[in-house]
Short mmCIF file of C-alpha atoms and ligand atoms in Angstrom, two decimals:
data_model
loop_
_atom_site.label_atom_id
_atom_site.label_comp_id
_atom_site.label_asym_id
_atom_site.label_seq_id
_atom_site.Cartn_x
_atom_site.Cartn_y
_atom_site.Cartn_z
CA MET Q 1 -73.44 20.50 -21.90
CA ASP Q 2 -72.96 20.70 -18.15
CA GLU Q 3 -69.17 20.79 -18.19
CA LEU Q 4 -68.83 24.06 -20.05
CA TYR Q 5 -65.61 24.87 -18.24
CA ARG Q 6 -63.92 21.99 -20.08
CA LEU Q 7 -64.27 23.71 -23.47
CA THR Q 8 -61.23 24.70 -25.49
CA ILE Q 9 -61.07 28.01 -27.34
CA HIS Q 10 -61.98 26.59 -30.72
CA GLN Q 11 -64.85 24.50 -29.32
CA ALA Q 12 -66.25 27.45 -27.38
CA CYS Q 13 -65.84 29.73 -30.36
CA GLN Q 14 -67.96 27.43 -32.51
CA LEU Q 15 -70.74 27.23 -29.94
CA LEU Q 16 -70.69 31.01 -29.47
CA ARG Q 17 -71.02 31.55 -33.20
CA GLN Q 18 -73.84 29.02 -33.52
CA GLY Q 19 -75.65 30.85 -30.76
CA SER Q 20 -75.95 27.72 -28.62
CA LEU Q 21 -73.72 29.24 -25.92
CA SER Q 22 -73.27 32.76 -24.62
CA SER Q 23 -70.09 34.27 -23.29
CA ALA Q 24 -71.94 35.14 -20.09
CA GLU Q 25 -72.83 31.46 -19.57
CA LEU Q 26 -69.28 30.36 -20.26
CA THR Q 27 -67.89 33.03 -17.95
CA SER Q 28 -70.25 32.02 -15.15
CA ALA Q 29 -69.27 28.36 -15.67
CA CYS Q 30 -65.60 29.29 -15.21
CA PHE Q 31 -66.30 31.25 -12.04
CA LYS Q 32 -68.32 28.33 -10.70
CA ARG Q 33 -65.43 26.02 -11.44
CA ILE Q 34 -63.00 28.42 -9.72
CA GLU Q 35 -65.30 28.43 -6.71
CA GLN Q 36 -65.37 24.62 -6.69
CA VAL Q 37 -61.71 23.81 -7.09
CA ASP Q 38 -59.55 26.84 -6.40
CA ASN Q 39 -59.78 26.37 -2.64
CA LYS Q 40 -57.65 23.28 -3.30
CA ILE Q 41 -55.42 24.53 -6.15
CA HIS Q 42 -54.90 28.17 -5.12
CA ALA Q 43 -54.15 29.29 -8.67
CA CYS Q 44 -55.85 32.70 -8.52
CA VAL Q 45 -54.75 35.76 -6.57
CA THR Q 46 -57.50 38.06 -7.84
CA ILE Q 47 -60.81 37.34 -9.52
CA CYS Q 48 -63.00 40.05 -10.97
CA PRO Q 49 -66.51 38.71 -11.65
CA ASP Q 50 -68.11 42.13 -12.16
CA ILE Q 51 -65.65 43.29 -14.79
CA ALA Q 52 -65.63 39.86 -16.45
CA LEU Q 53 -69.41 39.55 -16.69
CA GLU Q 54 -69.64 43.04 -18.14
CA GLN Q 55 -67.02 42.09 -20.75
CA ALA Q 56 -68.94 38.88 -21.45
CA ARG Q 57 -72.22 40.73 -22.02
CA GLU Q 58 -70.46 43.15 -24.35
CA ALA Q 59 -68.93 40.21 -26.25
CA ASP Q 60 -72.38 38.60 -26.51
CA ARG Q 61 -73.77 41.82 -27.98
CA LEU Q 62 -71.02 41.89 -30.60
CA ILE Q 63 -71.40 38.22 -31.45
CA ARG Q 64 -75.16 38.61 -31.88
CA SER Q 65 -74.60 41.55 -34.18
CA GLY Q 66 -72.12 39.51 -36.19
CA GLU Q 67 -69.37 42.05 -35.60
CA ASN Q 68 -65.83 41.52 -34.40
CA LEU Q 69 -65.78 37.78 -34.76
CA ASP Q 70 -62.28 37.01 -33.61
CA PRO Q 71 -61.90 33.41 -32.37
CA LEU Q 72 -61.05 34.80 -28.92
CA THR Q 73 -64.11 37.04 -28.65
CA GLY Q 74 -66.06 36.24 -25.51
CA ILE Q 75 -63.61 33.56 -24.33
CA PRO Q 76 -62.56 33.79 -20.65
CA ALA Q 77 -58.87 33.95 -19.73
CA LEU Q 78 -56.72 34.20 -16.64
CA ILE Q 79 -53.61 36.40 -16.66
CA LYS Q 80 -50.35 35.96 -14.80
CA ASP Q 81 -50.08 38.61 -12.13
CA ASN Q 82 -46.99 40.30 -13.55
CA ILE Q 83 -48.87 41.50 -16.64
CA SER Q 84 -50.36 44.96 -16.13
CA THR Q 85 -54.12 45.16 -16.20
CA LYS Q 86 -55.62 48.62 -15.96
CA GLY Q 87 -57.85 48.89 -12.92
CA ILE Q 88 -57.09 45.33 -11.77
CA LYS Q 89 -54.43 44.68 -9.14
CA THR Q 90 -51.09 43.47 -10.52
CA THR Q 91 -49.09 42.20 -7.58
CA CYS Q 92 -46.32 39.96 -9.00
CA SER Q 93 -47.28 37.89 -5.93
CA SER Q 94 -45.13 40.28 -3.91
CA LYS Q 95 -45.83 42.31 -0.78
CA MET Q 96 -44.10 45.11 -2.63
CA LEU Q 97 -47.00 45.42 -5.10
CA GLN Q 98 -49.75 43.91 -2.97
CA ASN Q 99 -52.01 46.93 -3.50
CA PHE Q 100 -50.73 48.15 -6.85
CA VAL Q 101 -53.39 48.89 -9.45
CA PRO Q 102 -51.79 49.76 -12.80
CA PRO Q 103 -53.03 52.86 -14.58
CA TYR Q 104 -52.54 51.21 -17.98
CA ASP Q 105 -52.81 47.88 -19.80
CA ALA Q 106 -49.89 45.83 -21.07
CA THR Q 107 -49.81 45.66 -24.87
CA VAL Q 108 -50.88 42.00 -24.81
CA ILE Q 109 -53.91 42.97 -22.71
CA ARG Q 110 -54.77 45.73 -25.17
CA HIS Q 111 -54.62 43.13 -27.93
CA LEU Q 112 -56.93 40.82 -26.00
CA LYS Q 113 -59.36 43.60 -25.16
CA ALA Q 114 -59.47 44.68 -28.81
CA ARG Q 115 -60.81 41.17 -29.42
CA ASN Q 116 -63.32 41.47 -26.59
CA VAL Q 117 -62.01 38.61 -24.52
CA VAL Q 118 -63.16 38.14 -20.94
CA ILE Q 119 -60.58 38.58 -18.18
CA LEU Q 120 -61.53 36.46 -15.18
CA GLY Q 121 -58.65 37.50 -12.96
CA LYS Q 122 -54.97 37.13 -12.18
CA THR Q 123 -52.91 34.08 -11.35
CA ASN Q 124 -50.40 33.28 -8.66
CA MET Q 125 -46.67 33.12 -9.43
CA ASP Q 126 -43.28 33.03 -7.82
CA GLU Q 127 -42.57 36.52 -6.54
CA PHE Q 128 -41.44 38.68 -9.49
CA ALA Q 129 -41.29 35.44 -11.55
CA MET Q 130 -38.25 34.20 -9.65
CA GLY Q 131 -38.66 30.51 -9.03
CA SER Q 132 -39.74 27.17 -10.42
CA SER Q 133 -42.46 26.02 -8.04
CA THR Q 134 -44.76 28.98 -7.23
CA GLU Q 135 -43.73 28.48 -3.59
CA ASN Q 136 -41.98 31.86 -3.69
CA SER Q 137 -45.33 33.65 -3.88
CA ALA Q 138 -45.65 36.03 -0.94
CA PHE Q 139 -49.30 34.99 -0.60
CA PHE Q 140 -49.61 31.18 -0.78
CA PRO Q 141 -48.22 28.30 -2.81
CA THR Q 142 -50.21 26.92 -5.74
CA ARG Q 143 -50.78 23.16 -5.91
CA ASN Q 144 -50.51 20.78 -8.81
CA PRO Q 145 -54.02 19.60 -9.83
CA TRP Q 146 -52.55 16.14 -10.54
CA ASP Q 147 -51.35 15.73 -6.97
CA LEU Q 148 -52.12 18.40 -4.42
CA SER Q 149 -49.00 17.59 -2.42
CA ARG Q 150 -46.83 18.56 -5.39
CA VAL Q 151 -45.84 21.86 -6.98
CA PRO Q 152 -47.33 23.00 -10.31
CA GLY Q 153 -43.94 24.31 -11.41
CA GLY Q 154 -43.22 27.97 -11.83
CA SER Q 155 -43.04 30.77 -12.06
CA SER Q 156 -46.34 30.74 -14.05
CA GLY Q 157 -47.61 27.95 -11.79
CA GLY Q 158 -50.96 29.63 -11.18
CA SER Q 159 -51.67 29.95 -14.90
CA ALA Q 160 -50.69 26.36 -15.72
CA ALA Q 161 -52.53 24.84 -12.74
CA ALA Q 162 -55.63 26.89 -13.56
CA ILE Q 163 -55.74 25.60 -17.13
CA ALA Q 164 -55.10 22.00 -16.05
CA ALA Q 165 -57.98 22.38 -13.59
CA ASP Q 166 -60.22 24.03 -16.24
CA GLU Q 167 -60.62 27.23 -14.24
CA ALA Q 168 -60.33 29.25 -17.45
CA VAL Q 169 -60.23 28.42 -21.14
CA TYR Q 170 -56.66 29.71 -21.52
CA ALA Q 171 -54.09 31.78 -19.68
CA LEU Q 172 -51.11 34.03 -20.28
CA GLY Q 173 -47.76 33.41 -18.61
CA SER Q 174 -44.28 34.84 -18.84
CA ASP Q 175 -41.04 32.97 -19.43
CA THR Q 176 -37.55 34.19 -18.53
CA GLY Q 177 -35.86 30.84 -18.10
CA GLY Q 178 -38.69 28.34 -18.45
CA SER Q 179 -41.60 29.81 -16.51
CA ILE Q 180 -44.21 29.01 -19.16
CA ARG Q 181 -42.88 25.66 -20.37
CA GLN Q 182 -41.85 24.05 -17.09
CA PRO Q 183 -45.24 24.55 -15.35
CA ALA Q 184 -47.05 23.60 -18.59
CA GLY Q 185 -45.05 20.36 -18.60
CA PHE Q 186 -45.75 19.75 -14.91
CA CYS Q 187 -49.50 20.27 -15.36
CA ASN Q 188 -50.10 18.47 -18.70
CA VAL Q 189 -51.01 21.57 -20.70
CA VAL Q 190 -49.48 23.39 -23.67
CA GLY Q 191 -47.14 26.34 -23.08
CA LEU Q 192 -45.25 28.38 -25.66
CA LYS Q 193 -42.41 30.82 -25.19
CA PRO Q 194 -42.20 32.93 -28.33
CA THR Q 195 -38.97 34.12 -29.97
CA TYR Q 196 -37.50 37.09 -28.09
CA GLY Q 197 -39.11 40.10 -29.79
CA ARG Q 198 -42.18 38.28 -31.14
CA VAL Q 199 -44.50 39.50 -28.36
CA SER Q 200 -44.38 42.94 -26.75
CA ARG Q 201 -43.09 43.13 -23.19
CA PHE Q 202 -44.67 46.54 -22.63
CA GLY Q 203 -46.56 46.32 -19.36
CA LEU Q 204 -44.89 43.08 -18.30
CA VAL Q 205 -43.24 43.81 -14.95
CA ALA Q 206 -39.57 43.42 -15.83
CA PHE Q 207 -37.51 40.61 -14.34
CA ALA Q 208 -34.62 40.12 -16.81
CA SER Q 209 -35.31 42.29 -19.82
CA SER Q 210 -33.09 40.46 -22.32
CA LEU Q 211 -34.81 37.14 -21.53
CA ASP Q 212 -38.47 37.86 -20.67
CA GLN Q 213 -41.28 36.93 -23.07
CA ILE Q 214 -45.05 36.60 -22.61
CA GLY Q 215 -46.78 33.55 -24.08
CA PRO Q 216 -49.92 31.37 -24.09
CA ILE Q 217 -50.79 28.49 -21.77
CA THR Q 218 -53.61 26.46 -23.31
CA LYS Q 219 -55.41 23.11 -23.34
CA ASN Q 220 -54.14 22.18 -26.80
CA VAL Q 221 -51.94 23.32 -29.68
CA THR Q 222 -54.73 24.84 -31.77
CA ASP Q 223 -55.64 27.16 -28.91
CA CYS Q 224 -51.98 28.05 -28.52
CA ALA Q 225 -51.83 29.23 -32.15
CA LEU Q 226 -55.03 31.24 -31.70
CA VAL Q 227 -53.70 33.08 -28.65
CA LEU Q 228 -50.32 33.69 -30.27
CA ASN Q 229 -52.12 35.22 -33.25
CA ALA Q 230 -53.71 37.73 -30.91
CA ILE Q 231 -50.68 38.75 -28.85
CA ALA Q 232 -47.78 38.65 -31.35
CA GLY Q 233 -46.54 41.64 -33.30
CA SER Q 234 -44.31 44.65 -33.19
CA ASP Q 235 -45.06 47.44 -30.76
CA PRO Q 236 -43.81 51.03 -30.75
CA ASN Q 237 -43.83 50.82 -26.94
CA ASP Q 238 -41.28 47.99 -26.93
CA SER Q 239 -38.28 48.65 -29.14
CA THR Q 240 -37.11 45.05 -28.76
CA THR Q 241 -40.11 43.76 -30.71
CA ALA Q 242 -39.25 42.61 -34.22
CA PRO Q 243 -40.63 44.60 -37.16
CA TYR Q 244 -41.96 41.45 -38.84
CA PRO Q 245 -45.60 40.95 -39.77
CA THR Q 246 -47.44 38.32 -37.75
CA PRO Q 247 -48.34 35.26 -39.79
CA ASP Q 248 -51.62 33.44 -39.18
CA TYR Q 249 -50.27 30.72 -36.91
CA THR Q 250 -53.33 28.52 -37.37
CA ARG Q 251 -52.09 27.90 -40.92
CA ALA Q 252 -49.21 25.97 -39.40
CA LEU Q 253 -51.64 23.46 -37.91
CA ILE Q 254 -51.15 20.75 -40.52
CA PRO Q 255 -50.73 17.16 -39.29
CA GLU Q 256 -47.75 16.51 -41.51
CA ILE Q 257 -44.10 16.28 -40.51
CA LYS Q 258 -42.76 13.95 -43.21
CA ASN Q 259 -39.12 14.67 -43.84
CA LEU Q 260 -38.80 17.34 -41.19
CA ARG Q 261 -35.36 16.97 -39.63
CA LEU Q 262 -35.47 16.77 -35.85
CA GLY Q 263 -32.39 16.74 -33.66
CA VAL Q 264 -32.27 15.34 -30.13
CA PRO Q 265 -29.36 17.00 -28.31
CA ARG Q 266 -27.86 14.56 -25.85
CA GLU Q 267 -26.87 17.23 -23.30
CA TYR Q 268 -30.54 17.67 -22.40
CA PHE Q 269 -30.73 14.15 -21.04
CA VAL Q 270 -28.90 15.30 -17.97
CA GLU Q 271 -27.43 13.50 -15.04
CA GLY Q 272 -30.11 13.21 -12.38
CA MET Q 273 -32.88 12.85 -14.94
CA GLN Q 274 -35.55 10.41 -13.77
CA GLN Q 275 -35.46 7.14 -15.69
CA GLU Q 276 -39.25 7.12 -16.17
CA VAL Q 277 -39.13 10.62 -17.67
CA ARG Q 278 -36.39 9.47 -20.04
CA THR Q 279 -38.46 6.46 -21.08
CA ALA Q 280 -41.57 8.59 -21.69
CA LEU Q 281 -39.50 10.94 -23.84
CA GLU Q 282 -37.98 8.11 -25.83
CA ILE Q 283 -41.44 6.77 -26.61
CA ALA Q 284 -42.58 10.25 -27.66
CA ILE Q 285 -39.55 10.64 -29.93
CA ARG Q 286 -40.25 7.27 -31.55
CA LYS Q 287 -43.78 8.47 -32.20
CA LEU Q 288 -42.42 11.50 -34.07
CA GLU Q 289 -40.33 9.12 -36.12
CA GLU Q 290 -43.36 6.95 -36.89
CA LEU Q 291 -45.13 10.08 -38.02
CA GLY Q 292 -42.49 10.55 -40.67
CA ALA Q 293 -39.94 12.90 -39.16
CA LYS Q 294 -36.25 12.22 -39.68
CA VAL Q 295 -34.95 12.01 -36.16
CA ASP Q 296 -31.26 12.25 -35.35
CA THR Q 297 -30.45 11.32 -31.75
CA ASP Q 298 -26.76 11.98 -32.17
CA VAL Q 299 -26.77 15.75 -31.84
CA SER Q 300 -24.50 17.63 -29.48
CA LEU Q 301 -24.64 21.17 -28.10
CA PRO Q 302 -21.61 21.08 -25.80
CA HIS Q 303 -22.00 24.62 -24.44
CA THR Q 304 -25.35 23.65 -22.91
CA ARG Q 305 -23.49 22.79 -19.71
CA TYR Q 306 -22.70 26.48 -19.17
CA ALA Q 307 -26.26 27.69 -19.69
CA LEU Q 308 -27.31 27.43 -16.06
CA ALA Q 309 -24.28 29.41 -14.88
CA VAL Q 310 -24.74 32.03 -17.60
CA TYR Q 311 -28.41 32.41 -16.76
CA TYR Q 312 -27.78 32.82 -13.05
CA ILE Q 313 -25.38 35.68 -13.78
CA ILE Q 314 -27.39 37.47 -16.47
CA ALA Q 315 -30.90 37.10 -15.01
CA PRO Q 316 -30.02 38.32 -11.49
CA SER Q 317 -27.88 41.15 -12.92
CA GLU Q 318 -30.77 42.45 -14.97
CA ALA Q 319 -33.14 41.84 -12.07
CA SER Q 320 -30.99 43.88 -9.70
CA ALA Q 321 -31.21 46.83 -12.10
CA ASN Q 322 -34.93 46.38 -12.78
CA LEU Q 323 -35.91 46.01 -9.15
CA ALA Q 324 -34.03 49.11 -8.02
CA ARG Q 325 -37.21 51.09 -8.75
CA TYR Q 326 -39.04 49.59 -5.76
CA ASP Q 327 -37.81 52.16 -3.28
CA GLY Q 328 -41.18 53.06 -1.75
CA VAL Q 329 -41.20 56.54 -3.27
CA LYS Q 330 -43.61 56.52 -6.19
CA TYR Q 331 -45.66 53.38 -5.85
CA GLY Q 332 -45.86 50.03 -4.16
CA TYR Q 333 -45.21 49.26 -0.51
CA SER Q 334 -43.58 52.08 1.40
CA TYR Q 335 -42.15 52.00 4.92
CA GLN Q 336 -43.46 55.10 6.66
CA GLU Q 337 -42.33 54.82 10.27
CA THR Q 338 -39.26 57.00 9.94
CA ASP Q 339 -38.20 60.48 8.87
CA ASN Q 340 -34.93 59.19 7.50
CA MET Q 341 -35.08 58.69 3.73
CA TRP Q 342 -32.32 56.07 3.64
CA GLU Q 343 -33.84 54.09 6.41
CA ALA Q 344 -37.22 54.24 4.67
CA MET Q 345 -35.76 52.84 1.45
CA GLU Q 346 -33.88 50.16 3.30
CA LYS Q 347 -36.90 49.04 5.30
CA THR Q 348 -39.13 49.19 2.22
CA LYS Q 349 -36.93 46.66 0.47
CA GLN Q 350 -36.34 44.63 3.61
CA ASN Q 351 -40.06 44.18 4.30
CA GLY Q 352 -41.35 44.29 0.72
CA PHE Q 353 -39.21 41.60 -0.91
CA GLY Q 354 -39.13 37.90 -0.06
CA PRO Q 355 -35.94 35.84 0.40
CA GLU Q 356 -35.52 34.63 -3.20
CA VAL Q 357 -35.90 38.14 -4.62
CA LYS Q 358 -33.33 39.44 -2.15
CA ARG Q 359 -30.98 36.61 -3.08
CA ARG Q 360 -31.25 37.53 -6.77
CA ILE Q 361 -30.71 41.25 -6.13
CA MET Q 362 -27.60 40.48 -4.12
CA LEU Q 363 -26.24 38.04 -6.72
CA GLY Q 364 -26.87 40.55 -9.49
CA THR Q 365 -25.49 43.55 -7.65
CA TYR Q 366 -22.34 41.58 -6.92
CA ALA Q 367 -21.93 40.40 -10.52
CA LEU Q 368 -22.28 43.96 -11.81
CA SER Q 369 -20.09 45.68 -9.26
CA ALA Q 370 -16.82 47.34 -10.21
CA GLY Q 371 -14.01 44.82 -10.32
CA TYR Q 372 -16.34 41.87 -10.81
CA TYR Q 373 -18.20 43.00 -13.89
CA ASP Q 374 -15.62 41.61 -16.35
CA ALA Q 375 -15.22 38.35 -14.51
CA TYR Q 376 -18.95 37.65 -14.26
CA TYR Q 377 -21.37 39.69 -16.33
CA LEU Q 378 -19.12 40.29 -19.33
CA LYS Q 379 -17.90 36.70 -19.31
CA ALA Q 380 -21.48 35.43 -19.11
CA GLN Q 381 -22.44 37.59 -22.09
CA LYS Q 382 -19.57 36.11 -24.10
CA VAL Q 383 -20.61 32.56 -23.26
CA ARG Q 384 -24.15 33.56 -24.14
CA THR Q 385 -22.93 34.34 -27.65
CA LEU Q 386 -21.23 30.94 -27.87
CA ILE Q 387 -24.46 29.22 -26.87
CA LYS Q 388 -26.39 31.22 -29.45
CA ASN Q 389 -23.85 30.46 -32.19
CA GLU Q 390 -23.97 26.79 -31.39
CA PHE Q 391 -27.75 26.76 -31.82
CA ASP Q 392 -27.39 28.64 -35.14
CA GLN Q 393 -25.02 25.98 -36.39
CA VAL Q 394 -27.19 23.07 -35.36
CA PHE Q 395 -30.21 24.71 -36.96
CA GLN Q 396 -28.49 24.59 -40.32
CA LYS Q 397 -29.03 20.83 -40.18
CA TYR Q 398 -32.30 20.52 -38.27
CA ASP Q 399 -35.72 22.12 -38.46
CA ALA Q 400 -36.30 21.75 -34.72
CA LEU Q 401 -34.82 20.20 -31.60
CA ILE Q 402 -36.64 17.81 -29.27
CA THR Q 403 -35.84 17.67 -25.54
CA PRO Q 404 -37.55 16.96 -22.25
CA THR Q 405 -39.10 20.07 -20.72
CA SER Q 406 -37.85 19.04 -17.27
CA PRO Q 407 -35.60 16.25 -16.05
CA THR Q 408 -38.12 15.19 -13.38
CA VAL Q 409 -41.82 14.99 -12.69
CA PRO Q 410 -43.34 17.61 -10.37
CA PHE Q 411 -41.68 17.50 -6.96
CA LYS Q 412 -43.31 17.76 -3.53
CA LEU Q 413 -44.04 21.11 -1.95
CA GLY Q 414 -41.20 21.99 0.39
CA GLU Q 415 -38.82 19.48 -1.17
CA ARG Q 416 -36.53 22.02 -2.83
CA ILE Q 417 -37.43 25.31 -1.22
CA ASP Q 418 -34.47 25.30 1.15
CA ASP Q 419 -32.01 24.29 -1.53
CA PRO Q 420 -31.85 27.03 -4.19
CA LEU Q 421 -29.35 25.13 -6.34
CA GLN Q 422 -31.64 22.11 -6.49
CA MET Q 423 -34.49 24.45 -7.45
CA TYR Q 424 -32.38 26.15 -10.16
CA LEU Q 425 -31.66 22.72 -11.65
CA SER Q 426 -35.30 22.23 -12.61
CA ASP Q 427 -34.72 24.69 -15.47
CA VAL Q 428 -31.66 23.13 -17.12
CA CYS Q 429 -33.61 22.14 -20.22
CA THR Q 430 -35.50 25.40 -20.66
CA LEU Q 431 -32.92 28.12 -19.87
CA PRO Q 432 -30.71 27.72 -22.95
CA VAL Q 433 -33.71 28.66 -25.11
CA ASN Q 434 -34.08 32.05 -23.41
CA ILE Q 435 -30.35 32.66 -23.50
CA ALA Q 436 -30.45 32.23 -27.28
CA GLY Q 437 -33.81 34.02 -27.69
CA LEU Q 438 -35.42 31.06 -29.45
CA PRO Q 439 -39.07 29.94 -29.53
CA ALA Q 440 -40.04 26.70 -27.78
CA ILE Q 441 -43.22 24.88 -26.87
CA SER Q 442 -43.92 22.29 -24.19
CA ILE Q 443 -46.65 19.75 -24.93
CA PRO Q 444 -48.08 16.80 -23.00
CA ALA Q 445 -46.01 13.74 -23.94
CA GLY Q 446 -46.72 11.02 -21.43
CA PHE Q 447 -46.82 10.17 -17.75
CA ALA Q 448 -44.25 8.93 -15.27
CA HIS Q 449 -45.24 7.88 -11.73
CA SER Q 450 -48.79 8.93 -12.78
CA LEU Q 451 -47.56 12.51 -13.22
CA PRO Q 452 -47.31 14.52 -16.47
CA VAL Q 453 -44.19 14.60 -18.63
CA GLY Q 454 -43.63 17.48 -21.05
CA MET Q 455 -41.80 17.39 -24.35
CA GLN Q 456 -40.05 20.57 -25.45
CA ILE Q 457 -39.78 21.45 -29.13
CA ILE Q 458 -37.25 24.22 -29.82
CA GLY Q 459 -37.38 26.20 -33.07
CA LYS Q 460 -35.24 28.60 -35.06
CA PRO Q 461 -35.69 32.30 -34.39
CA PHE Q 462 -39.22 33.19 -35.55
CA GLY Q 463 -39.79 29.51 -36.31
CA GLU Q 464 -43.00 29.35 -34.28
CA GLU Q 465 -44.87 27.88 -37.23
CA THR Q 466 -42.59 24.86 -37.47
CA ILE Q 467 -42.77 24.01 -33.78
CA LEU Q 468 -46.55 24.47 -33.77
CA ARG Q 469 -46.82 22.11 -36.72
CA ILE Q 470 -44.72 19.43 -35.02
CA ALA Q 471 -46.64 19.89 -31.78
CA PHE Q 472 -49.97 19.70 -33.61
CA THR Q 473 -48.99 16.57 -35.53
CA TYR Q 474 -47.89 14.83 -32.34
CA GLU Q 475 -51.03 15.94 -30.51
CA GLN Q 476 -53.33 14.63 -33.26
CA ALA Q 477 -51.65 11.23 -32.98
CA THR Q 478 -51.73 10.97 -29.17
CA GLU Q 479 -54.22 11.28 -26.34
CA TRP Q 480 -52.07 12.68 -23.52
CA HIS Q 481 -53.52 16.17 -23.72
CA LYS Q 482 -57.02 14.76 -23.18
CA ARG Q 483 -56.19 13.34 -19.77
CA LYS Q 484 -57.60 15.38 -16.94
CA PRO Q 485 -56.69 15.37 -13.26
CA GLU Q 486 -59.29 14.31 -10.70
CA ILE Q 487 -59.60 17.14 -8.24
N1 LIG I 1 -37.05 29.37 -12.70
C1 LIG I 1 -36.23 30.36 -13.35
C2 LIG I 1 -35.85 31.40 -12.34
O1 LIG I 1 -36.10 31.21 -11.22
C3 LIG I 1 -36.99 30.96 -14.50
C4 LIG I 1 -38.05 31.85 -14.07
C5 LIG I 1 -38.80 32.47 -15.22
O2 LIG I 1 -38.76 31.98 -16.34
N2 LIG I 1 -39.47 33.58 -14.94
O3 LIG I 1 -35.30 32.41 -12.66
#
């Protein structure tokens, strides 16, 4: 097979076990692919061939000896650059951390290493995960493999674009308000945001701690379940992880959704939604119906309209607290041309952070300041509870909710960068899920203007198995996920 880089996890795993493929070959094929296409896509910020090939040879040794046969063993991955990797730069695509090499691994990386996966490198993102287009990277924007003049979405745009372009077999992203699902939808790949507390955040550079989750970005739903199996679970290093055992998510991969009750909340078909995206979604929903699901299109979640406002109070507030640590004292960029401590801190932040990060810090600092706290932060938290309660109520009647992942297809580079509000609007369908801490997956569900359209499936808390099953059933009955961009 000359197109080794096209393999999915479960295909590669089979070949590795049969002995007809080695991890070293697969790893080299991915690096070759990166060399061929990444000068156009710009998905990677760091690649580490030496470390990766060493990991691959070690995986090959284990596979030959029949030991440690996890499905991920020997399979090459790319990691979003806000997930700490010991000995490998973790920059958050920020000047602030441009030269930062973490002294420890994030818990998810420890889980992957325990399975002897191969880490090819780190992917580009919006600086500190703030953005929806990957244009906020301090280094360079990433391009959508389906149309190089368009954005891949964000903030995990590097991870999603890399998987769409077959630069790695799978990737990890992080999702605070949509950063896994929106780019997955824009790039025609699968992206899952787990329930808050399902996956450890230890070693994930914090953006908004009550919203952040790490999750898989993969070529299909089966791979998504395999990666979730590896990274999910409680963690003594993250007290917000849930103390529940991790099920085997591959057991949810049954092509059977007869009698599952699916709700389609009308508030997600927002004003400004592109007609072609709406049509693609309607066809996808009819498909679910044909497959036996009971679909109710008359569902309402009226508080959805406040989600964007709530998010843009809570996320910047938490960000302003989390980013206070970048003062140039212990690590990261540090302004040295002064003896004055205050000036040094000021200049460190001034030079180290890009415009969007500064905007968020200012918004958050304002919302938390004395006299404004009650009017903004506290109020937002109360509305957050209303949004959560509303989901709880609806989930008494439905097993899952179906929505678009984004109201539009990928937009052009530069189109929204000067209009933050326009940019924030690209997350209207994904943010409510983080506010309520729910799991949701985006899967390929059609094309509009020859560009990918994602369908979002939202589940109950810890209902990952149900959404995987719906996603799997839909995927088995459609061909969208098999379409590949010409690069
Ligand atoms: N686009 C949203 C934001 O800019 C969400 C980002 C994310 O999920 N990390 O905050």
